[in-house]
Amino acid sequence: MAENVFPLDPAKSMFEQKVPGHNRWHPEIPAVASVRPGSDFRMDCLEWTDGQVKNTDDANDIRDMDLSKNHVLSGPIEIEGAEPGDILVVDILDLGPFVPEKGAPEEAAGAGWGYTGIFARENGGGFLSDHFPEAQKAIWDFHGIYATSRHVPGVRFAGIGHPGLFGCAPSHELLAEWNRRERALIETDPNRVPPLALPPEPKNALLGTLPESEHERVAAEACRTVPPREHCGNVDIKNLSRGARAYLPVYVEGAKFSVGDLHFSQGDGEISFCGAIEMGGWIEFGVDLIKGGMAKYGMNTPFFRPGPIEPRYSEFLSFIGISVDEEGNNHYMDATLAYRRACLNAIDYLSRQGYTREQAYLLLSAAPIEARFSGMVDIPNACATLYIPTEIFDFDIRPSEEELVARDLGRQASAG
């Protein structure tokens, strides 16, 4: 087993750890361990909300979540010899959930279970907030590589575990650019719900081992971890799994690599915002450097090579969406709208099988669905497609001439 350079006690909050991680991006957050290029190492990760979500049959914890605590990240880790302009090569060697038999308490997400959530419109929202404004939740039980749920019965699927979030620390210049452009975006509609972006938030800012004397200044500058950015960040790419190799730009001395937001499974797009099967656990990496690689390859965003391991499903039912909104208004080549309509079409279809619309939304977020932009040239409509593996269901969801019978498939956990 590779050396664990960031061990955690899964029974404690990240704020209570002997060596805490961080929940903001800033170049001055100190590295807490060092590894050499060419080495392999292991890191523990807490579930992204730091234990705010419980294994219950209500979604009050989703509704009442304090988003200022998220995401709790493990690191930063110094990569010896890394300099600005290098490329950090990151191999994802292995990962998995916490194991109760090895000390993880049963109430910790990852200890045999995980969850998917729909966030309330007023507290985070999601891709389809206009249609799903209330907090909802599904608990998933782990059976080896498979997941099932008492809140979304009738399905069983193999997960594709991956880190939702990793990256190197930004430089001061890049951090300032993030803040500039995101503040400018917020100012275009400052009262929007949910907001267009999240500015720095000193409340609950966790800044690793940064000296207390620097905390107030850094917390006022540090960027939130919610979006993907040039350094990688919260990309939520399900195929960044075992065997994948990521190429990350380095902006500061030592790279200061961090990771978090482990997922047991996820569909393309993670459409409900908390749309993967969220868990805590462990992950193993191998790292190396390409000196001067950013200039050599003209890198301004990361690239990656997908791993060879993923669920192998051979039959799909695919849903099409075009860039026409729900009111019948045509938009020019709007790929986001097209995918939104593909998601809504799939949800409508599954609701006729007996699922609530909320269950269907949770399922599309957590299961290994595939999304594709299928047509981007045929004006005025972009065409997006969503592929649902039919083999994950206990019953046949395909259209037929037989009478359609809506099954009793329970319901998701809702807020009281």
Short mmCIF file of N, CA, C and O in Angstrom, two decimals, residues 192-289:
data_model
loop_
_atom_site.label_atom_id
_atom_site.label_comp_id
_atom_site.label_asym_id
_atom_site.label_seq_id
_atom_site.Cartn_x
_atom_site.Cartn_y
_atom_site.Cartn_z
N ARG A 192 -30.19 37.32 -8.32
CA ARG A 192 -30.68 36.07 -8.88
C ARG A 192 -30.66 34.96 -7.83
O ARG A 192 -29.75 34.88 -7.00
N VAL A 193 -31.68 34.09 -7.89
CA VAL A 193 -31.77 32.92 -7.02
C VAL A 193 -31.99 31.69 -7.90
O VAL A 193 -32.98 31.62 -8.62
N PRO A 194 -31.03 30.71 -7.86
CA PRO A 194 -29.75 30.75 -7.16
C PRO A 194 -28.80 31.75 -7.82
O PRO A 194 -29.03 32.16 -8.96
N PRO A 195 -27.73 32.15 -7.12
CA PRO A 195 -26.84 33.18 -7.66
C PRO A 195 -26.07 32.71 -8.88
O PRO A 195 -25.90 31.51 -9.10
N LEU A 196 -25.59 33.68 -9.66
CA LEU A 196 -24.82 33.36 -10.85
C LEU A 196 -23.44 32.81 -10.53
O LEU A 196 -22.86 32.06 -11.32
N ALA A 197 -22.89 33.19 -9.40
CA ALA A 197 -21.59 32.71 -8.95
C ALA A 197 -21.48 33.01 -7.46
O ALA A 197 -22.32 33.71 -6.90
N LEU A 198 -20.44 32.46 -6.84
CA LEU A 198 -20.26 32.64 -5.40
C LEU A 198 -18.96 33.42 -5.13
O LEU A 198 -17.88 32.94 -5.46
N PRO A 199 -19.06 34.60 -4.56
CA PRO A 199 -17.85 35.38 -4.25
C PRO A 199 -17.14 34.81 -3.03
O PRO A 199 -17.67 33.91 -2.35
N PRO A 200 -15.95 35.30 -2.70
CA PRO A 200 -15.28 34.87 -1.48
C PRO A 200 -16.20 35.01 -0.26
O PRO A 200 -16.94 35.98 -0.15
N GLU A 201 -16.13 34.03 0.63
CA GLU A 201 -16.98 34.00 1.81
C GLU A 201 -16.12 33.65 3.02
O GLU A 201 -15.74 32.50 3.21
N PRO A 202 -15.78 34.65 3.85
CA PRO A 202 -14.95 34.36 5.03
C PRO A 202 -15.60 33.42 6.03
O PRO A 202 -14.90 32.69 6.74
N LYS A 203 -16.94 33.43 6.10
CA LYS A 203 -17.62 32.54 7.04
C LYS A 203 -17.26 31.07 6.74
O LYS A 203 -17.37 30.61 5.63
N ASN A 204 -16.81 30.36 7.76
CA ASN A 204 -16.45 28.95 7.68
C ASN A 204 -15.32 28.67 6.70
O ASN A 204 -15.15 27.52 6.25
N ALA A 205 -14.53 29.68 6.37
CA ALA A 205 -13.37 29.44 5.51
C ALA A 205 -12.34 28.61 6.28
O ALA A 205 -11.88 29.01 7.35
N LEU A 206 -12.02 27.45 5.74
CA LEU A 206 -11.00 26.57 6.32
C LEU A 206 -9.77 26.67 5.44
O LEU A 206 -9.82 26.36 4.25
N LEU A 207 -8.66 27.08 6.02
CA LEU A 207 -7.47 27.43 5.24
C LEU A 207 -6.26 26.61 5.66
O LEU A 207 -5.13 27.08 5.67
N GLY A 208 -6.52 25.35 5.99
CA GLY A 208 -5.43 24.44 6.33
C GLY A 208 -4.65 24.88 7.53
O GLY A 208 -5.21 25.25 8.57
N THR A 209 -3.33 24.89 7.40
CA THR A 209 -2.44 25.26 8.50
C THR A 209 -1.96 26.70 8.37
O THR A 209 -0.93 27.06 8.96
N LEU A 210 -2.67 27.51 7.63
CA LEU A 210 -2.30 28.92 7.50
C LEU A 210 -2.28 29.58 8.88
O LEU A 210 -3.19 29.36 9.69
N PRO A 211 -1.27 30.39 9.20
CA PRO A 211 -1.23 31.06 10.50
C PRO A 211 -2.48 31.92 10.72
O PRO A 211 -2.99 32.56 9.80
N GLU A 212 -2.94 31.94 11.94
CA GLU A 212 -4.16 32.67 12.28
C GLU A 212 -4.02 34.15 11.94
O GLU A 212 -5.01 34.80 11.57
N SER A 213 -2.80 34.69 12.04
CA SER A 213 -2.59 36.10 11.76
C SER A 213 -2.89 36.47 10.31
O SER A 213 -3.15 37.63 9.99
N GLU A 214 -2.86 35.48 9.40
CA GLU A 214 -3.10 35.73 7.98
C GLU A 214 -4.52 35.35 7.55
O GLU A 214 -4.91 35.56 6.41
N HIS A 215 -5.29 34.79 8.48
CA HIS A 215 -6.57 34.18 8.12
C HIS A 215 -7.56 35.19 7.56
O HIS A 215 -8.20 34.96 6.53
N GLU A 216 -7.73 36.33 8.20
CA GLU A 216 -8.75 37.30 7.78
C GLU A 216 -8.48 37.80 6.38
O GLU A 216 -9.39 37.88 5.54
N ARG A 217 -7.21 38.14 6.08
CA ARG A 217 -6.86 38.65 4.75
C ARG A 217 -7.07 37.58 3.68
O ARG A 217 -7.70 37.84 2.64
N VAL A 218 -6.58 36.39 3.91
CA VAL A 218 -6.67 35.32 2.91
C VAL A 218 -8.12 34.88 2.70
O VAL A 218 -8.55 34.65 1.57
N ALA A 219 -8.89 34.80 3.78
CA ALA A 219 -10.30 34.39 3.64
C ALA A 219 -11.10 35.36 2.80
O ALA A 219 -12.04 34.97 2.11
N ALA A 220 -10.72 36.65 2.84
CA ALA A 220 -11.43 37.66 2.04
C ALA A 220 -11.08 37.58 0.56
O ALA A 220 -11.80 38.11 -0.29
N GLU A 221 -9.97 36.90 0.22
CA GLU A 221 -9.52 36.77 -1.17
C GLU A 221 -9.80 35.39 -1.76
O GLU A 221 -9.96 35.26 -2.98
N ALA A 222 -9.82 34.37 -0.92
CA ALA A 222 -9.84 32.99 -1.39
C ALA A 222 -11.11 32.66 -2.15
O ALA A 222 -12.21 33.07 -1.77
N CYS A 223 -10.98 31.90 -3.23
CA CYS A 223 -12.11 31.55 -4.08
C CYS A 223 -12.81 30.29 -3.58
O CYS A 223 -12.18 29.38 -3.03
N ARG A 224 -14.09 30.24 -3.82
CA ARG A 224 -14.89 29.07 -3.48
C ARG A 224 -14.52 27.90 -4.40
O ARG A 224 -14.00 28.08 -5.51
N THR A 225 -14.86 26.71 -3.96
CA THR A 225 -14.44 25.51 -4.68
C THR A 225 -15.51 24.95 -5.62
O THR A 225 -15.32 23.90 -6.22
N VAL A 226 -16.64 25.65 -5.76
CA VAL A 226 -17.79 25.07 -6.49
C VAL A 226 -17.51 24.85 -7.98
O VAL A 226 -17.82 23.78 -8.50
N PRO A 227 -16.97 25.82 -8.73
CA PRO A 227 -16.89 25.59 -10.18
C PRO A 227 -15.57 24.96 -10.63
O PRO A 227 -14.56 24.99 -9.91
N PRO A 228 -15.57 24.39 -11.84
CA PRO A 228 -14.29 24.10 -12.50
C PRO A 228 -13.67 25.40 -12.99
O PRO A 228 -14.38 26.35 -13.31
N ARG A 229 -12.36 25.42 -13.01
CA ARG A 229 -11.64 26.59 -13.55
C ARG A 229 -10.40 26.10 -14.29
O ARG A 229 -10.22 24.91 -14.50
N GLU A 230 -9.52 27.03 -14.66
CA GLU A 230 -8.35 26.67 -15.47
C GLU A 230 -7.43 25.65 -14.82
O GLU A 230 -6.69 24.94 -15.51
N HIS A 231 -7.45 25.57 -13.51
CA HIS A 231 -6.55 24.64 -12.81
C HIS A 231 -7.14 23.24 -12.69
O HIS A 231 -6.46 22.32 -12.24
N CYS A 232 -8.35 23.05 -13.07
CA CYS A 232 -9.16 21.83 -13.01
C CYS A 232 -10.29 22.08 -12.03
O CYS A 232 -11.35 22.53 -12.43
N GLY A 233 -10.09 21.85 -10.72
CA GLY A 233 -11.13 22.14 -9.75
C GLY A 233 -12.28 21.15 -9.83
O GLY A 233 -12.10 19.96 -10.10
N ASN A 234 -13.50 21.64 -9.66
CA ASN A 234 -14.67 20.78 -9.51
C ASN A 234 -15.25 20.42 -10.88
O ASN A 234 -16.34 20.85 -11.25
N VAL A 235 -14.52 19.59 -11.62
CA VAL A 235 -14.93 19.25 -12.98
C VAL A 235 -16.00 18.17 -13.03
O VAL A 235 -16.75 18.06 -13.99
N ASP A 236 -16.06 17.29 -12.01
CA ASP A 236 -17.10 16.25 -11.94
C ASP A 236 -17.17 15.42 -13.22
O ASP A 236 -18.24 15.20 -13.79
N ILE A 237 -16.02 14.94 -13.66
CA ILE A 237 -15.94 14.10 -14.86
C ILE A 237 -15.88 12.64 -14.42
O ILE A 237 -14.90 12.21 -13.81
N LYS A 238 -16.92 11.88 -14.73
CA LYS A 238 -17.00 10.52 -14.21
C LYS A 238 -15.89 9.61 -14.74
O LYS A 238 -15.51 8.64 -14.10
N ASN A 239 -15.34 9.91 -15.92
CA ASN A 239 -14.30 9.07 -16.50
C ASN A 239 -12.90 9.39 -16.01
O ASN A 239 -11.93 8.76 -16.45
N LEU A 240 -12.79 10.35 -15.09
CA LEU A 240 -11.52 10.53 -14.38
C LEU A 240 -11.50 9.53 -13.23
O LEU A 240 -11.52 9.87 -12.06
N SER A 241 -11.43 8.26 -13.60
CA SER A 241 -11.55 7.16 -12.65
C SER A 241 -10.25 6.36 -12.63
O SER A 241 -9.20 6.85 -13.07
N ARG A 242 -10.33 5.13 -12.11
CA ARG A 242 -9.13 4.29 -12.02
C ARG A 242 -8.49 4.15 -13.39
O ARG A 242 -9.15 3.87 -14.38
N GLY A 243 -7.19 4.35 -13.43
CA GLY A 243 -6.46 4.22 -14.67
C GLY A 243 -6.40 5.48 -15.51
O GLY A 243 -5.70 5.50 -16.54
N ALA A 244 -7.10 6.53 -15.10
CA ALA A 244 -7.05 7.79 -15.84
C ALA A 244 -5.75 8.52 -15.55
O ALA A 244 -5.14 8.38 -14.48
N ARG A 245 -5.33 9.30 -16.50
CA ARG A 245 -4.15 10.18 -16.32
C ARG A 245 -4.57 11.60 -16.64
O ARG A 245 -5.07 11.89 -17.73
N ALA A 246 -4.37 12.50 -15.69
CA ALA A 246 -4.70 13.91 -15.87
C ALA A 246 -3.42 14.72 -16.00
O ALA A 246 -2.41 14.43 -15.34
N TYR A 247 -3.49 15.75 -16.83
CA TYR A 247 -2.37 16.67 -17.03
C TYR A 247 -2.83 18.04 -16.54
O TYR A 247 -3.70 18.67 -17.14
N LEU A 248 -2.24 18.49 -15.43
CA LEU A 248 -2.70 19.70 -14.75
C LEU A 248 -1.67 20.81 -14.85
O LEU A 248 -0.47 20.57 -14.62
N PRO A 249 -2.08 22.03 -15.13
CA PRO A 249 -1.14 23.15 -15.14
C PRO A 249 -0.67 23.48 -13.73
O PRO A 249 -1.43 23.39 -12.77
N VAL A 250 0.60 23.86 -13.62
CA VAL A 250 1.19 24.25 -12.34
C VAL A 250 1.37 25.77 -12.34
O VAL A 250 1.96 26.33 -13.27
N TYR A 251 0.88 26.40 -11.28
CA TYR A 251 0.91 27.86 -11.19
C TYR A 251 1.77 28.39 -10.05
O TYR A 251 2.08 29.58 -10.02
N VAL A 252 2.12 27.53 -9.09
CA VAL A 252 2.90 27.98 -7.93
C VAL A 252 4.02 26.99 -7.66
O VAL A 252 3.97 25.83 -8.10
N GLU A 253 5.02 27.43 -6.93
CA GLU A 253 6.11 26.53 -6.51
C GLU A 253 5.54 25.36 -5.73
O GLU A 253 4.74 25.53 -4.82
N GLY A 254 5.95 24.15 -6.12
CA GLY A 254 5.50 22.96 -5.42
C GLY A 254 4.14 22.45 -5.87
O GLY A 254 3.66 21.43 -5.37
N ALA A 255 3.48 23.15 -6.75
CA ALA A 255 2.17 22.79 -7.33
C ALA A 255 1.02 22.90 -6.34
O ALA A 255 -0.05 23.37 -6.66
N LYS A 256 1.21 22.42 -5.11
CA LYS A 256 0.16 22.43 -4.07
C LYS A 256 -1.11 21.75 -4.57
O LYS A 256 -2.14 22.37 -4.80
N PHE A 257 -1.02 20.45 -4.69
CA PHE A 257 -2.09 19.61 -5.22
C PHE A 257 -3.08 19.23 -4.11
O PHE A 257 -2.68 18.84 -3.01
N SER A 258 -4.39 19.33 -4.41
CA SER A 258 -5.44 18.97 -3.46
C SER A 258 -6.51 18.15 -4.16
O SER A 258 -6.66 18.20 -5.38
N VAL A 259 -7.29 17.39 -3.35
CA VAL A 259 -8.33 16.51 -3.89
C VAL A 259 -9.49 16.41 -2.91
O VAL A 259 -9.32 16.60 -1.70
N GLY A 260 -10.67 16.12 -3.43
CA GLY A 260 -11.83 15.89 -2.57
C GLY A 260 -13.05 15.54 -3.40
O GLY A 260 -12.96 15.26 -4.60
N ASP A 261 -14.21 15.50 -2.73
CA ASP A 261 -15.49 15.28 -3.40
C ASP A 261 -15.52 13.92 -4.09
O ASP A 261 -15.85 13.82 -5.28
N LEU A 262 -15.21 12.84 -3.37
CA LEU A 262 -15.22 11.51 -3.97
C LEU A 262 -16.65 11.08 -4.30
O LEU A 262 -17.58 11.34 -3.54
N HIS A 263 -16.79 10.40 -5.42
CA HIS A 263 -18.08 9.91 -5.89
C HIS A 263 -18.03 8.40 -6.09
O HIS A 263 -17.07 7.89 -6.69
N PHE A 264 -19.06 7.70 -5.64
CA PHE A 264 -19.19 6.26 -5.91
C PHE A 264 -19.67 6.05 -7.35
O PHE A 264 -19.29 5.09 -8.01
N SER A 265 -20.51 6.94 -7.82
CA SER A 265 -21.05 6.87 -9.18
C SER A 265 -21.57 8.24 -9.56
O SER A 265 -21.81 9.09 -8.69
N GLN A 266 -21.77 8.44 -10.88
CA GLN A 266 -22.33 9.70 -11.35
C GLN A 266 -22.72 9.57 -12.80
O GLN A 266 -22.08 8.87 -13.58
N GLY A 267 -23.79 10.26 -13.18
CA GLY A 267 -24.13 10.38 -14.59
C GLY A 267 -23.48 11.62 -15.18
O GLY A 267 -23.11 12.55 -14.46
N ASP A 268 -23.31 11.64 -16.48
CA ASP A 268 -22.71 12.80 -17.14
C ASP A 268 -23.52 14.05 -16.82
O ASP A 268 -24.74 14.10 -17.02
N GLY A 269 -22.83 15.06 -16.33
CA GLY A 269 -23.46 16.34 -16.04
C GLY A 269 -23.75 16.57 -14.57
O GLY A 269 -23.94 17.71 -14.16
N GLU A 270 -23.81 15.50 -13.77
CA GLU A 270 -24.16 15.61 -12.34
C GLU A 270 -25.29 16.64 -12.16
O GLU A 270 -25.17 17.63 -11.45
N ILE A 271 -26.41 16.40 -12.81
CA ILE A 271 -27.38 17.46 -13.09
C ILE A 271 -28.10 18.04 -11.88
O ILE A 271 -28.66 19.11 -11.98
N SER A 272 -28.14 17.34 -10.75
CA SER A 272 -28.86 17.92 -9.61
C SER A 272 -27.95 18.70 -8.67
O SER A 272 -28.34 19.01 -7.55
N PHE A 273 -26.74 19.03 -9.10
CA PHE A 273 -25.73 19.78 -8.34
C PHE A 273 -25.06 18.89 -7.30
O PHE A 273 -23.85 18.73 -7.29
N CYS A 274 -25.83 18.27 -6.42
CA CYS A 274 -25.31 17.23 -5.54
C CYS A 274 -25.72 15.91 -6.17
O CYS A 274 -26.41 15.09 -5.57
N GLY A 275 -25.32 15.73 -7.43
CA GLY A 275 -25.93 14.73 -8.26
C GLY A 275 -25.19 13.44 -8.40
O GLY A 275 -25.69 12.51 -9.04
N ALA A 276 -24.02 13.32 -7.83
CA ALA A 276 -23.34 12.04 -7.80
C ALA A 276 -23.83 11.24 -6.59
O ALA A 276 -24.69 11.69 -5.84
N ILE A 277 -23.31 10.04 -6.41
CA ILE A 277 -23.45 9.36 -5.13
C ILE A 277 -22.25 9.78 -4.30
O ILE A 277 -21.11 9.35 -4.53
N GLU A 278 -22.49 10.70 -3.38
CA GLU A 278 -21.42 11.34 -2.61
C GLU A 278 -20.94 10.40 -1.50
O GLU A 278 -21.73 9.71 -0.86
N MET A 279 -19.61 10.42 -1.27
CA MET A 279 -19.05 9.57 -0.23
C MET A 279 -17.73 10.12 0.26
O MET A 279 -17.10 10.96 -0.39
N GLY A 280 -17.30 9.65 1.42
CA GLY A 280 -15.92 9.82 1.87
C GLY A 280 -15.17 8.54 1.58
O GLY A 280 -15.77 7.48 1.37
N GLY A 281 -13.83 8.63 1.58
CA GLY A 281 -13.05 7.43 1.31
C GLY A 281 -11.57 7.73 1.17
O GLY A 281 -11.03 8.63 1.83
N TRP A 282 -10.93 7.02 0.29
CA TRP A 282 -9.49 7.13 0.09
C TRP A 282 -9.19 7.07 -1.41
O TRP A 282 -9.99 6.58 -2.21
N ILE A 283 -8.04 7.60 -1.79
CA ILE A 283 -7.63 7.59 -3.19
C ILE A 283 -6.12 7.50 -3.26
O ILE A 283 -5.41 8.04 -2.40
N GLU A 284 -5.62 6.79 -4.26
CA GLU A 284 -4.18 6.65 -4.48
C GLU A 284 -3.80 7.26 -5.82
O GLU A 284 -4.49 7.07 -6.83
N PHE A 285 -2.70 8.00 -5.80
CA PHE A 285 -2.19 8.70 -6.98
C PHE A 285 -0.75 8.30 -7.27
O PHE A 285 0.01 7.94 -6.36
N GLY A 286 -0.37 8.44 -8.52
CA GLY A 286 1.02 8.52 -8.92
C GLY A 286 1.23 9.87 -9.59
O GLY A 286 0.32 10.36 -10.28
N VAL A 287 2.39 10.50 -9.38
CA VAL A 287 2.61 11.83 -9.97
C VAL A 287 3.97 11.90 -10.66
O VAL A 287 4.92 11.20 -10.30
N ASP A 288 4.04 12.77 -11.65
CA ASP A 288 5.29 13.08 -12.32
C ASP A 288 5.18 14.49 -12.87
O ASP A 288 4.11 15.13 -12.80
N LEU A 289 6.26 14.99 -13.45
CA LEU A 289 6.30 16.35 -13.97
C LEU A 289 6.75 16.36 -15.42
O LEU A 289 7.61 15.58 -15.83
#
